[in-house]
PDB file of C-alpha atoms in Angstrom:
ATOM      1  CA  MET A   6      87.553-195.145 162.958  1.00 61.00           C
ATOM      2  CA  ALA A   7      84.085-194.081 164.108  1.00 74.00           C
ATOM      3  CA  ARG A   8      81.161-195.317 162.065  1.00 87.00           C
ATOM      4  CA  GLU A   9      78.150-193.111 161.298  1.00 92.00           C
ATOM      5  CA  ILE A  10      74.597-194.342 161.758  1.00 95.00           C
ATOM      6  CA  GLY A  11      71.213-192.674 161.563  1.00 95.00           C
ATOM      7  CA  LEU A  12      69.834-191.224 164.788  1.00 95.00           C
ATOM      8  CA  ASP A  13      66.885-193.603 164.334  1.00 94.00           C
ATOM      9  CA  GLU A  14      69.283-196.552 164.887  1.00 94.00           C
ATOM     10  CA  LEU A  15      70.513-195.322 168.288  1.00 93.00           C
ATOM     11  CA  PRO A  16      68.987-197.370 171.152  1.00 92.00           C
ATOM     12  CA  ASN A  17      66.831-195.787 173.859  1.00 93.00           C
ATOM     13  CA  GLY A  18      68.925-194.244 176.619  1.00 93.00           C
ATOM     14  CA  CYS A  19      72.045-193.953 174.457  1.00 92.00           C
ATOM     15  CA  GLY A  20      73.825-190.727 173.703  1.00 92.00           C
ATOM     16  CA  SER A  21      76.028-189.689 170.830  1.00 94.00           C
ATOM     17  CA  GLU A  22      77.212-186.678 168.858  1.00 95.00           C
ATOM     18  CA  ILE A  23      75.716-185.374 165.632  1.00 96.00           C
ATOM     19  CA  ARG A  24      78.181-185.677 162.753  1.00 96.00           C
ATOM     20  CA  ALA A  25      76.009-184.465 159.873  1.00 95.00           C
ATOM     21  CA  VAL A  26      72.487-183.670 158.727  1.00 95.00           C
ATOM     22  CA  ARG A  27      71.861-185.254 155.322  1.00 93.00           C
ATOM     23  CA  GLY A  28      69.280-184.024 152.878  1.00 87.00           C
ATOM     24  CA  GLU A  29      68.081-180.856 151.252  1.00 85.00           C
ATOM     25  CA  GLY A  30      65.162-178.523 151.425  1.00 91.00           C
ATOM     26  CA  ARG A  31      62.761-177.307 154.069  1.00 94.00           C
ATOM     27  CA  VAL A  32      63.019-180.291 156.439  1.00 92.00           C
ATOM     28  CA  THR A  33      66.804-180.056 156.619  1.00 93.00           C
ATOM     29  CA  ARG A  34      66.622-176.314 157.289  1.00 93.00           C
ATOM     30  CA  GLU A  35      64.088-176.906 160.058  1.00 94.00           C
ATOM     31  CA  LEU A  36      66.316-179.525 161.716  1.00 94.00           C
ATOM     32  CA  LEU A  37      69.270-177.147 161.628  1.00 93.00           C
ATOM     33  CA  THR A  38      67.101-174.324 163.001  1.00 92.00           C
ATOM     34  CA  LEU A  39      66.147-176.583 165.924  1.00 92.00           C
ATOM     35  CA  GLY A  40      69.852-176.735 166.798  1.00 93.00           C
ATOM     36  CA  LEU A  41      70.455-180.215 165.410  1.00 95.00           C
ATOM     37  CA  VAL A  42      73.854-179.329 163.992  1.00 96.00           C
ATOM     38  CA  PRO A  43      77.179-181.180 163.862  1.00 95.00           C
ATOM     39  CA  GLY A  44      78.923-181.336 167.230  1.00 94.00           C
ATOM     40  CA  VAL A  45      75.756-181.252 169.359  1.00 95.00           C
ATOM     41  CA  ARG A  46      75.318-184.075 171.888  1.00 95.00           C
ATOM     42  CA  VAL A  47      72.049-186.019 171.591  1.00 96.00           C
ATOM     43  CA  ARG A  48      70.412-188.730 173.699  1.00 95.00           C
ATOM     44  CA  VAL A  49      67.425-190.875 172.776  1.00 95.00           C
ATOM     45  CA  LEU A  50      64.785-190.785 175.502  1.00 96.00           C
ATOM     46  CA  ARG A  51      62.045-192.998 174.059  1.00 95.00           C
ATOM     47  CA  ARG A  52      60.076-193.987 170.998  1.00 94.00           C
ATOM     48  CA  GLY A  53      56.398-194.066 170.264  1.00 92.00           C
ATOM     49  CA  ILE A  54      54.600-197.290 169.404  1.00 89.00           C
ATOM     50  CA  GLY A  55      56.193-198.673 166.257  1.00 86.00           C
ATOM     51  CA  GLY A  56      59.253-196.448 166.733  1.00 83.00           C
ATOM     52  CA  ASP A  57      57.621-193.206 165.625  1.00 90.00           C
ATOM     53  CA  PRO A  58      57.995-190.461 166.853  1.00 94.00           C
ATOM     54  CA  LEU A  59      61.432-190.420 168.460  1.00 95.00           C
ATOM     55  CA  GLU A  60      61.901-188.259 171.564  1.00 96.00           C
ATOM     56  CA  ILE A  61      65.446-186.975 172.075  1.00 96.00           C
ATOM     57  CA  VAL A  62      67.375-184.407 174.065  1.00 96.00           C
ATOM     58  CA  ALA A  63      69.684-182.308 171.899  1.00 94.00           C
ATOM     59  CA  GLY A  64      71.945-179.766 173.533  1.00 89.00           C
ATOM     60  CA  GLY A  65      69.824-179.916 176.677  1.00 90.00           C
ATOM     61  CA  HIS A  66      66.503-179.327 174.867  1.00 93.00           C
ATOM     62  CA  PRO A  67      63.775-181.930 174.267  1.00 95.00           C
ATOM     63  CA  VAL A  68      62.812-182.535 170.626  1.00 95.00           C
ATOM     64  CA  CYS A  69      60.411-184.999 168.974  1.00 95.00           C
ATOM     65  CA  LEU A  70      61.201-186.197 165.463  1.00 95.00           C
ATOM     66  CA  ARG A  71      59.497-188.394 162.905  1.00 94.00           C
ATOM     67  CA  ARG A  72      61.423-191.483 161.803  1.00 93.00           C
ATOM     68  CA  ASP A  73      62.211-190.042 158.359  1.00 93.00           C
ATOM     69  CA  GLN A  74      63.605-186.880 159.996  1.00 94.00           C
ATOM     70  CA  SER A  75      65.745-188.841 162.460  1.00 94.00           C
ATOM     71  CA  ARG A  76      67.241-190.893 159.592  1.00 94.00           C
ATOM     72  CA  MET A  77      68.619-187.664 158.105  1.00 95.00           C
ATOM     73  CA  ILE A  78      70.659-186.999 161.256  1.00 96.00           C
ATOM     74  CA  ARG A  79      73.916-188.958 161.276  1.00 96.00           C
ATOM     75  CA  VAL A  80      75.578-189.731 164.616  1.00 96.00           C
ATOM     76  CA  VAL A  81      78.645-191.607 165.810  1.00 93.00           C
ATOM     77  CA  ALA A  82      77.946-195.290 166.421  1.00 81.00           C
ATOM     78  CA  ALA A  83      78.961-196.835 169.733  1.00 65.00           C
ATOM     79  CA  THR A  84      81.917-199.157 169.348  1.00 56.00           C
ATOM     80  CA  ASP A  85      82.672-202.336 171.279  1.00 51.00           C
ATOM     81  CA  GLU A  86      86.404-202.028 171.836  1.00 49.00           C
ATOM     82  CA  SER A  87      87.899-204.309 174.465  1.00 38.00           C
TER      83      SER A  87
END
């Protein structure tokens, strides 16, 4: 079974798929408006000093997010299955 993690936990260079956007209010609506919706493929490009902001590509479009915003986005964790 796939485990969900926050987008902020995904290592640089790794890709995944958005499973959910957690939260309520204006920030959640803005994330959804940016196209950060369940099913969209995302890849972490790089982080700023201290991990904030996070630069990603979502559905082929570059997006920068603050750490608290990226925690709201839940993605599928990579699994080590041998």
